[in-house]
Amino acid sequence: MLLLDLYKKVELRPFIPVVAEFQSRLAGIEDECEPLGLSFEKEVQSEQEIFFALISQKALAFDVTNEIGEVWDIRLEPFSHFKSRSKEITFPFMGCNEQKQQNISEWIIALCNWEGSFLYSSAKH
């Protein structure tokens, strides 16, 4: 889903900064493990659908780990930063972790722009 698509649906506009942040944080992950980039299985029409699509991203079902046991957290840093300080990265599948999903849900809600100002700059990191 392109950010332009979100501008077209007023209900989805609060999620523009979230999608931009997901794109930024997941950049480069497909080079390491192809299916883990940001993707949407179908076109989303509502806040509920986009929220579910974001919380269900494939990359979130993995504990991306480096050789010293650090686990990448999308909320704390872009994948590219984690990769740059890691010699070896593994992608153990962890499935749905309730606490991780709760933390990411709260992060998504915090990133939403509920105020309606959509002159969002992706330079905020």
PDB file of C-alpha atoms in Angstrom:
ATOM      1  CA  MET A   1       0.000   0.000   0.000  1.00  0.00           C
ATOM      2  CA  LEU A   2       1.373   3.333  -1.008  1.00  0.00           C
ATOM      3  CA  LEU A   3       1.084   6.370   1.225  1.00  0.00           C
ATOM      4  CA  LEU A   4      -0.823   8.058  -1.603  1.00  0.00           C
ATOM      5  CA  ASP A   5      -3.523   5.394  -1.260  1.00  0.00           C
ATOM      6  CA  LEU A   6      -3.960   6.363   2.393  1.00  0.00           C
ATOM      7  CA  TYR A   7      -4.516  10.017   1.512  1.00  0.00           C
ATOM      8  CA  LYS A   8      -7.485   8.984  -0.632  1.00  0.00           C
ATOM      9  CA  LYS A   9      -9.410   7.517   2.314  1.00  0.00           C
ATOM     10  CA  VAL A  10     -10.066  10.022   5.093  1.00  0.00           C
ATOM     11  CA  GLU A  11     -10.561   7.247   7.676  1.00  0.00           C
ATOM     12  CA  LEU A  12      -7.080   5.856   6.949  1.00  0.00           C
ATOM     13  CA  ARG A  13      -5.168   9.146   7.021  1.00  0.00           C
ATOM     14  CA  PRO A  14      -4.212   8.862  10.707  1.00  0.00           C
ATOM     15  CA  PHE A  15      -2.181   5.781   9.719  1.00  0.00           C
ATOM     16  CA  ILE A  16       0.012   7.623   7.203  1.00  0.00           C
ATOM     17  CA  PRO A  17       2.827   8.180   9.734  1.00  0.00           C
ATOM     18  CA  VAL A  18       2.533   4.553  10.868  1.00  0.00           C
ATOM     19  CA  VAL A  19       2.919   3.135   7.362  1.00  0.00           C
ATOM     20  CA  ALA A  20       5.806   5.530   6.671  1.00  0.00           C
ATOM     21  CA  GLU A  21       7.505   4.405   9.892  1.00  0.00           C
ATOM     22  CA  PHE A  22       6.956   0.714   9.100  1.00  0.00           C
ATOM     23  CA  GLN A  23       8.468   1.264   5.636  1.00  0.00           C
ATOM     24  CA  SER A  24      11.475   2.970   7.198  1.00  0.00           C
ATOM     25  CA  ARG A  25      11.939   0.439  10.007  1.00  0.00           C
ATOM     26  CA  LEU A  26      11.583  -2.607   7.741  1.00  0.00           C
ATOM     27  CA  ALA A  27      13.800  -1.253   4.946  1.00  0.00           C
ATOM     28  CA  GLY A  28      16.436  -3.824   4.029  1.00  0.00           C
ATOM     29  CA  ILE A  29      14.884  -6.791   5.820  1.00  0.00           C
ATOM     30  CA  GLU A  30      13.831  -8.405   2.533  1.00  0.00           C
ATOM     31  CA  ASP A  31      17.491  -8.523   1.490  1.00  0.00           C
ATOM     32  CA  GLU A  32      18.047 -10.891   4.417  1.00  0.00           C
ATOM     33  CA  CYS A  33      14.753 -12.783   4.463  1.00  0.00           C
ATOM     34  CA  GLU A  34      12.607 -12.043   1.421  1.00  0.00           C
ATOM     35  CA  PRO A  35       8.979 -12.284   2.538  1.00  0.00           C
ATOM     36  CA  LEU A  36       9.401 -10.024   5.580  1.00  0.00           C
ATOM     37  CA  GLY A  37       9.052  -6.576   4.016  1.00  0.00           C
ATOM     38  CA  LEU A  38       5.961  -4.432   4.521  1.00  0.00           C
ATOM     39  CA  SER A  39       3.069  -5.889   2.591  1.00  0.00           C
ATOM     40  CA  PHE A  40      -0.696  -5.894   2.631  1.00  0.00           C
ATOM     41  CA  GLU A  41      -2.560  -9.036   1.603  1.00  0.00           C
ATOM     42  CA  LYS A  42      -5.545  -7.026   0.406  1.00  0.00           C
ATOM     43  CA  GLU A  43      -6.622  -3.427   0.052  1.00  0.00           C
ATOM     44  CA  VAL A  44      -7.650  -2.040   3.412  1.00  0.00           C
ATOM     45  CA  GLN A  45     -10.831  -0.004   3.738  1.00  0.00           C
ATOM     46  CA  SER A  46     -11.145   0.788   7.448  1.00  0.00           C
ATOM     47  CA  GLU A  47      -9.101   1.669  10.530  1.00  0.00           C
ATOM     48  CA  GLN A  48      -9.680  -1.834  11.864  1.00  0.00           C
ATOM     49  CA  GLU A  49      -8.416  -3.452   8.655  1.00  0.00           C
ATOM     50  CA  ILE A  50      -5.258  -1.347   8.442  1.00  0.00           C
ATOM     51  CA  PHE A  51      -4.516  -1.845  12.135  1.00  0.00           C
ATOM     52  CA  PHE A  52      -4.888  -5.616  11.759  1.00  0.00           C
ATOM     53  CA  ALA A  53      -2.762  -5.574   8.573  1.00  0.00           C
ATOM     54  CA  LEU A  54       0.023  -3.713  10.384  1.00  0.00           C
ATOM     55  CA  ILE A  55      -0.007  -5.832  13.542  1.00  0.00           C
ATOM     56  CA  SER A  56      -0.026  -8.951  11.341  1.00  0.00           C
ATOM     57  CA  GLN A  57       3.088  -8.119   9.334  1.00  0.00           C
ATOM     58  CA  LYS A  58       5.143 -11.273   8.786  1.00  0.00           C
ATOM     59  CA  ALA A  59       8.316  -9.704  10.175  1.00  0.00           C
ATOM     60  CA  LEU A  60       6.655  -9.320  13.573  1.00  0.00           C
ATOM     61  CA  ALA A  61       6.245 -13.102  13.924  1.00  0.00           C
ATOM     62  CA  PHE A  62      10.031 -13.535  13.986  1.00  0.00           C
ATOM     63  CA  ASP A  63      12.548 -12.738  16.701  1.00  0.00           C
ATOM     64  CA  VAL A  64      15.282 -11.387  14.462  1.00  0.00           C
ATOM     65  CA  THR A  65      18.412 -12.176  16.459  1.00  0.00           C
ATOM     66  CA  ASN A  66      22.111 -11.491  16.044  1.00  0.00           C
ATOM     67  CA  GLU A  67      25.157 -13.503  17.069  1.00  0.00           C
ATOM     68  CA  ILE A  68      25.283 -12.009  20.570  1.00  0.00           C
ATOM     69  CA  GLY A  69      21.635 -12.745  21.320  1.00  0.00           C
ATOM     70  CA  GLU A  70      20.202  -9.270  20.775  1.00  0.00           C
ATOM     71  CA  VAL A  71      16.659  -9.319  19.431  1.00  0.00           C
ATOM     72  CA  TRP A  72      15.627  -6.582  17.006  1.00  0.00           C
ATOM     73  CA  ASP A  73      12.657  -4.518  18.139  1.00  0.00           C
ATOM     74  CA  ILE A  74      10.920  -2.563  15.371  1.00  0.00           C
ATOM     75  CA  ARG A  75       9.780   0.001  17.961  1.00  0.00           C
ATOM     76  CA  LEU A  76      13.324   0.869  18.990  1.00  0.00           C
ATOM     77  CA  GLU A  77      15.316   1.003  15.770  1.00  0.00           C
ATOM     78  CA  PRO A  78      15.237   0.405  12.033  1.00  0.00           C
ATOM     79  CA  PHE A  79      16.263  -3.040  10.847  1.00  0.00           C
ATOM     80  CA  SER A  80      19.187  -1.470   8.970  1.00  0.00           C
ATOM     81  CA  HIS A  81      20.683  -0.183  12.259  1.00  0.00           C
ATOM     82  CA  PHE A  82      20.364  -3.603  13.868  1.00  0.00           C
ATOM     83  CA  LYS A  83      21.927  -5.240  10.823  1.00  0.00           C
ATOM     84  CA  SER A  84      24.820  -2.769  10.702  1.00  0.00           C
ATOM     85  CA  ARG A  85      26.009  -3.792  14.177  1.00  0.00           C
ATOM     86  CA  SER A  86      25.466  -7.509  13.631  1.00  0.00           C
ATOM     87  CA  LYS A  87      27.794 -10.032  11.998  1.00  0.00           C
ATOM     88  CA  GLU A  88      25.195 -12.769  11.706  1.00  0.00           C
ATOM     89  CA  ILE A  89      21.412 -12.525  11.761  1.00  0.00           C
ATOM     90  CA  THR A  90      18.952 -15.355  12.262  1.00  0.00           C
ATOM     91  CA  PHE A  91      15.181 -15.341  11.849  1.00  0.00           C
ATOM     92  CA  PRO A  92      13.634 -17.787  14.328  1.00  0.00           C
ATOM     93  CA  PHE A  93       9.871 -17.957  13.879  1.00  0.00           C
ATOM     94  CA  MET A  94       8.122 -17.215  17.159  1.00  0.00           C
ATOM     95  CA  GLY A  95       4.529 -16.878  16.015  1.00  0.00           C
ATOM     96  CA  CYS A  96       2.078 -14.704  17.866  1.00  0.00           C
ATOM     97  CA  ASN A  97       3.580 -13.453  21.116  1.00  0.00           C
ATOM     98  CA  GLU A  98       0.807 -11.736  23.068  1.00  0.00           C
ATOM     99  CA  GLN A  99       3.075  -9.270  24.916  1.00  0.00           C
ATOM    100  CA  LYS A 100       5.003  -8.341  21.777  1.00  0.00           C
ATOM    101  CA  GLN A 101       1.741  -7.830  19.906  1.00  0.00           C
ATOM    102  CA  GLN A 102       0.413  -5.621  22.728  1.00  0.00           C
ATOM    103  CA  ASN A 103       3.586  -3.508  22.718  1.00  0.00           C
ATOM    104  CA  ILE A 104       3.469  -3.057  18.951  1.00  0.00           C
ATOM    105  CA  SER A 105      -0.260  -2.276  19.073  1.00  0.00           C
ATOM    106  CA  GLU A 106       0.400   0.538  21.537  1.00  0.00           C
ATOM    107  CA  TRP A 107       3.279   1.803  19.385  1.00  0.00           C
ATOM    108  CA  ILE A 108       1.055   1.841  16.283  1.00  0.00           C
ATOM    109  CA  ILE A 109      -1.642   3.811  18.095  1.00  0.00           C
ATOM    110  CA  ALA A 110       0.939   6.278  19.412  1.00  0.00           C
ATOM    111  CA  LEU A 111       2.304   6.821  15.888  1.00  0.00           C
ATOM    112  CA  CYS A 112      -1.120   7.600  14.425  1.00  0.00           C
ATOM    113  CA  ASN A 113      -1.819  11.218  13.618  1.00  0.00           C
ATOM    114  CA  TRP A 114      -5.250  11.693  15.168  1.00  0.00           C
ATOM    115  CA  GLU A 115      -5.005  15.480  14.915  1.00  0.00           C
ATOM    116  CA  GLY A 116      -5.475  15.529  11.159  1.00  0.00           C
ATOM    117  CA  SER A 117      -2.340  17.409  10.118  1.00  0.00           C
ATOM    118  CA  PHE A 118      -1.000  15.424   7.209  1.00  0.00           C
ATOM    119  CA  LEU A 119       2.076  17.387   6.334  1.00  0.00           C
ATOM    120  CA  TYR A 120       4.014  14.495   7.834  1.00  0.00           C
ATOM    121  CA  SER A 121       7.734  14.400   7.360  1.00  0.00           C
ATOM    122  CA  SER A 122       9.402  10.997   7.464  1.00  0.00           C
ATOM    123  CA  ALA A 123      12.528  12.769   8.728  1.00  0.00           C
ATOM    124  CA  LYS A 124      11.269  12.287  12.311  1.00  0.00           C
ATOM    125  CA  HIS A 125      13.151   9.260  13.702  1.00  0.00           C
TER     126      HIS A 125
END
